[in-house]
Tab-separated table of N, CA and C in Angstrom:
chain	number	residue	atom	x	y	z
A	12	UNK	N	43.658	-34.677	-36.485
A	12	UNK	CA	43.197	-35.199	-37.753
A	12	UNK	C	42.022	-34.384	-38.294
A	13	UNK	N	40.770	-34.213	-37.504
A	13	UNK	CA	40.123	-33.197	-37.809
A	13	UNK	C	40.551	-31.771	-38.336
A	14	UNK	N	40.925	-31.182	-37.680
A	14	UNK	CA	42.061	-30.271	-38.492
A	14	UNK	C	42.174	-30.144	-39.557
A	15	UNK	N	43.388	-30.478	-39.794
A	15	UNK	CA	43.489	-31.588	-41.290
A	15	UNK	C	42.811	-31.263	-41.952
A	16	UNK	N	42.127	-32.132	-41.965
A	16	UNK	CA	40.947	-32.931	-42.806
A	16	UNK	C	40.283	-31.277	-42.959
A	17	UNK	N	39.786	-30.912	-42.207
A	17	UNK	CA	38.978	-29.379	-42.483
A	17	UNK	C	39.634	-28.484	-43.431
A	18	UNK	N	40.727	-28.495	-43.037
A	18	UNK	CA	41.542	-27.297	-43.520
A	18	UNK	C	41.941	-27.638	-45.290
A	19	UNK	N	42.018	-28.987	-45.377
A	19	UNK	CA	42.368	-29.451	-46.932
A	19	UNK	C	41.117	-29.483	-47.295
A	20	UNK	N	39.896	-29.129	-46.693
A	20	UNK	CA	38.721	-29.046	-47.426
A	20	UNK	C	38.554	-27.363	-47.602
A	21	UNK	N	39.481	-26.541	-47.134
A	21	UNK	CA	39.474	-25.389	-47.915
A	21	UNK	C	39.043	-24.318	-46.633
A	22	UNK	N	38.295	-25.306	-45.118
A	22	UNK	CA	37.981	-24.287	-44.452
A	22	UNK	C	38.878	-23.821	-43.181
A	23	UNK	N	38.722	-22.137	-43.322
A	23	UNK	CA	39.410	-22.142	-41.743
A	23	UNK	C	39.145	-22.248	-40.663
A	24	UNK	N	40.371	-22.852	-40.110
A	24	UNK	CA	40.216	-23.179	-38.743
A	24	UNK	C	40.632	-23.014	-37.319
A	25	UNK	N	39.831	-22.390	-36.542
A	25	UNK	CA	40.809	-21.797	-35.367
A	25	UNK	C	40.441	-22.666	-34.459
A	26	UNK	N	41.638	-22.823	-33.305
A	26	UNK	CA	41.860	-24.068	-32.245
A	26	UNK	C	42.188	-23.040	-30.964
A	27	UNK	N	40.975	-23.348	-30.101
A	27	UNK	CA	41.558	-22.753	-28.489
A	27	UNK	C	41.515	-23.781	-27.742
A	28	UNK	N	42.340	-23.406	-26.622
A	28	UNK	CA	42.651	-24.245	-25.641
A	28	UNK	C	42.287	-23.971	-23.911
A	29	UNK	N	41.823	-24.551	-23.500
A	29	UNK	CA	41.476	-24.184	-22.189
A	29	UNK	C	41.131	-22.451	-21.821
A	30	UNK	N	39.694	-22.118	-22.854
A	30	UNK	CA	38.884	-20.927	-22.300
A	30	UNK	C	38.622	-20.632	-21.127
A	31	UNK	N	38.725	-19.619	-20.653
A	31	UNK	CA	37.314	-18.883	-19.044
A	31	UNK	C	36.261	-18.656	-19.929
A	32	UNK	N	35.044	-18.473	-19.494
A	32	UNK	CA	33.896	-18.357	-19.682
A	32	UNK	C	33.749	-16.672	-20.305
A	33	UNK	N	34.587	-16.020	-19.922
A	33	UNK	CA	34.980	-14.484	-20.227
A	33	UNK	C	35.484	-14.967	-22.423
A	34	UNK	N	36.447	-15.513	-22.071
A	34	UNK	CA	37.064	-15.242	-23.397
A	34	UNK	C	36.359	-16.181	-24.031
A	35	UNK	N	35.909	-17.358	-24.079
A	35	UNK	CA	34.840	-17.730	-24.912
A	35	UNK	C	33.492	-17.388	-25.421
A	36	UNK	N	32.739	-16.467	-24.296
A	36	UNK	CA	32.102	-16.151	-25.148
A	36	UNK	C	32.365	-14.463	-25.860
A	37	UNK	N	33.685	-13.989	-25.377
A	37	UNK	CA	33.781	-12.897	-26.222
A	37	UNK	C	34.250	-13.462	-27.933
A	38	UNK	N	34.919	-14.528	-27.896
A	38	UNK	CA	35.102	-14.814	-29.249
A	38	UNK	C	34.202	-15.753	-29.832
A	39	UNK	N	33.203	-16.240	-29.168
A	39	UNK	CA	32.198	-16.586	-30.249
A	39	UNK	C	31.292	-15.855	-30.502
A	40	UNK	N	30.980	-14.414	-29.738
A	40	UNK	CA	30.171	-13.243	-30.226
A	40	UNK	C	31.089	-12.837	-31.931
A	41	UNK	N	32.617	-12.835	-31.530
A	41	UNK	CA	33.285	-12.271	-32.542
A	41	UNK	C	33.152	-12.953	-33.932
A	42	UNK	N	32.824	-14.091	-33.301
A	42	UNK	CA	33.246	-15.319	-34.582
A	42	UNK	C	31.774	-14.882	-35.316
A	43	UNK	N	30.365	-14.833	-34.398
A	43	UNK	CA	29.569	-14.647	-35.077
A	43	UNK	C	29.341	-12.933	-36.101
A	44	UNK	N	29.729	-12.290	-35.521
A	44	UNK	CA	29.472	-10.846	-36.306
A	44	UNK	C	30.653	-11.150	-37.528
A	45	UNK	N	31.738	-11.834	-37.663
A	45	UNK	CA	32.499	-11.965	-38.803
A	45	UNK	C	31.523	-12.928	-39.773
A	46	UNK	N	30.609	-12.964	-39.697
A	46	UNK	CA	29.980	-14.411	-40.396
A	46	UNK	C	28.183	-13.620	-40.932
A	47	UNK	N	28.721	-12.105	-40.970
A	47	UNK	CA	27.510	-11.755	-41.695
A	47	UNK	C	27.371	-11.473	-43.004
A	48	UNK	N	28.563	-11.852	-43.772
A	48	UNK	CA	28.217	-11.735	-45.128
A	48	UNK	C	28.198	-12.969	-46.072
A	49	UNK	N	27.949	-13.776	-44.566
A	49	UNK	CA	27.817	-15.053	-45.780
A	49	UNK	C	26.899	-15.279	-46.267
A	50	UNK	N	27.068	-15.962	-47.380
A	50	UNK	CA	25.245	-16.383	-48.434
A	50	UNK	C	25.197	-17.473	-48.277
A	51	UNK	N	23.987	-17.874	-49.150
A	51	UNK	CA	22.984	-19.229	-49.277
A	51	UNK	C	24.076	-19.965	-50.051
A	52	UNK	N	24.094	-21.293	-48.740
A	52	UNK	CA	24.971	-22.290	-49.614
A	52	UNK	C	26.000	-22.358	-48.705
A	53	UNK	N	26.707	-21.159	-48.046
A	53	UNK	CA	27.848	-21.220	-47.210
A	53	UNK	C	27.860	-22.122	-45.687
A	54	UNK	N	28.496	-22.497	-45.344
A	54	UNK	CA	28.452	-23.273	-44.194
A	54	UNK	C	29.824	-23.040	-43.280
A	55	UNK	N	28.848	-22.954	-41.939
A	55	UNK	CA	29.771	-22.814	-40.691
A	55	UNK	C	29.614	-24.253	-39.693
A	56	UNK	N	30.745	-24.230	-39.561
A	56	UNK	CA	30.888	-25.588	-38.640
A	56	UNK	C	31.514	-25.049	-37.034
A	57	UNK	N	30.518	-25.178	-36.376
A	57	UNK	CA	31.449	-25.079	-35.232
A	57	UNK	C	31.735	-26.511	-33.976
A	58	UNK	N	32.802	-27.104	-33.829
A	58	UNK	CA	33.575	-28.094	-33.478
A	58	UNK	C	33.729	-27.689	-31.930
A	59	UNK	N	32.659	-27.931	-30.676
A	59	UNK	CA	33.193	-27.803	-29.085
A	59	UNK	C	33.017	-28.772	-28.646
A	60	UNK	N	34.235	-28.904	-28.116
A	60	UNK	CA	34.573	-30.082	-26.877
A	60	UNK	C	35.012	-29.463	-26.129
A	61	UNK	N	33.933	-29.706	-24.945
A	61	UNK	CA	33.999	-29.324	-23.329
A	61	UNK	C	32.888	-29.419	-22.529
A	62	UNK	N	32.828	-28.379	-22.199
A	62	UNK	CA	31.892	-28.582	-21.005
A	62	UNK	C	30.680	-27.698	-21.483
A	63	UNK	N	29.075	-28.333	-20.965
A	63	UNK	CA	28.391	-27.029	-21.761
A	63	UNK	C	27.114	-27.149	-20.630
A	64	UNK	N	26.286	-26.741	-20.364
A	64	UNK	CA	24.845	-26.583	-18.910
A	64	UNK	C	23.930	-26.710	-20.346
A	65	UNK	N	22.515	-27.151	-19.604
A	65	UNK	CA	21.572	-27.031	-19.589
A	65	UNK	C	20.563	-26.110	-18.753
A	66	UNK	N	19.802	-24.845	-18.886
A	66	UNK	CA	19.359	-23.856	-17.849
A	66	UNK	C	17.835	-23.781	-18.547
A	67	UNK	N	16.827	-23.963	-18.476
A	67	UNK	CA	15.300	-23.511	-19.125
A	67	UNK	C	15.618	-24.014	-20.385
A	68	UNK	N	15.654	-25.240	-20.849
A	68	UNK	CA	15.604	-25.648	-22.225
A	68	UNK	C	16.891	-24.821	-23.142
A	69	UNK	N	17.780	-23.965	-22.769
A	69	UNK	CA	18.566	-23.397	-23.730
A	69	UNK	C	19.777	-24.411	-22.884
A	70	UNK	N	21.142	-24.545	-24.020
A	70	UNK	CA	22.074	-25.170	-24.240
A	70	UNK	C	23.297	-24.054	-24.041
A	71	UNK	N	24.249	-24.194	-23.292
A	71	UNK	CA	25.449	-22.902	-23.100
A	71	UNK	C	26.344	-24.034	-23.192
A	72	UNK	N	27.307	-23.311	-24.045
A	72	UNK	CA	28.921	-23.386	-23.563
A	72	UNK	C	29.393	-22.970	-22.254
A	73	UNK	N	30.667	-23.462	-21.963
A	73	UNK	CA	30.939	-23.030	-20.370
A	73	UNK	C	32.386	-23.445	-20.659
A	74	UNK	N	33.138	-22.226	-20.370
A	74	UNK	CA	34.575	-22.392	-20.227
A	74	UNK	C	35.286	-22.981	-18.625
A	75	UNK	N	36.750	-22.693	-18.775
A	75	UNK	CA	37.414	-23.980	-17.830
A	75	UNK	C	36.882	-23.302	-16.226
A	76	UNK	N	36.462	-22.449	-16.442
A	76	UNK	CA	35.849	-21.966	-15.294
A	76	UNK	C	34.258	-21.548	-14.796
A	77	UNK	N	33.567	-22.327	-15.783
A	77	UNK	CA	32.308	-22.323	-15.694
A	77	UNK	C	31.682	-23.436	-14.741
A	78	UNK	N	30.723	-22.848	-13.857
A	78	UNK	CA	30.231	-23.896	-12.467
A	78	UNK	C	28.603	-24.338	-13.198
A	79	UNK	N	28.658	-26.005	-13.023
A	79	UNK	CA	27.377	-26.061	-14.080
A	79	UNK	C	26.248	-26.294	-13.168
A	80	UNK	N	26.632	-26.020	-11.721
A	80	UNK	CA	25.410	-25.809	-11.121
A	80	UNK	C	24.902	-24.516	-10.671
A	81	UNK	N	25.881	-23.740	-11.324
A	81	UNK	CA	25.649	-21.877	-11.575
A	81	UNK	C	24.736	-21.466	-12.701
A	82	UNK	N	24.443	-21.726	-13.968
A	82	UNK	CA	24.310	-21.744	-14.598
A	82	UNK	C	24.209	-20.325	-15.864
A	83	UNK	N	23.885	-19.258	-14.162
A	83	UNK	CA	23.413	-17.734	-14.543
A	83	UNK	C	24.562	-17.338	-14.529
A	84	UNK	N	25.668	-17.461	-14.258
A	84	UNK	CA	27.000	-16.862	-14.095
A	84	UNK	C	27.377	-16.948	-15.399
């Protein structure tokens, strides 16, 4: 439904499914360098459900193979 709902609001939307820690964060490096010509006013939404650590006050994503008592890995 989210989906949906996003996409009839005009934005695109990409859906992954069960990441490694490898390919997630190579495509949210990607996702971010595609997102440098946006201007004032534009908006990015990013939508994760999963798993994510806490390490020194910073917040990580962690794919289906991320150990969250690893944290440095």
């Amino acid at each position: 439904a989210l989906r949906k709902t996003l996409e009839a609001a005009g934005y695109g939307v990409t859906v992954v499914n069960d990441y490694d820690n490898a390919s997630l964060l190579g495509d949210y490096f990607d996702f971010l360098a595609g997102t440098s010509d946006l201007g004032k006013g534009d908006v990015i939404l990013v939508y994760y459900l999963g798993y994510a650590a806490q390490h020194d006050k910073h917040n990580f994503f962690m794919g289906v193979d991320g150990d969250p008592s690893n944290p440095d890995q």
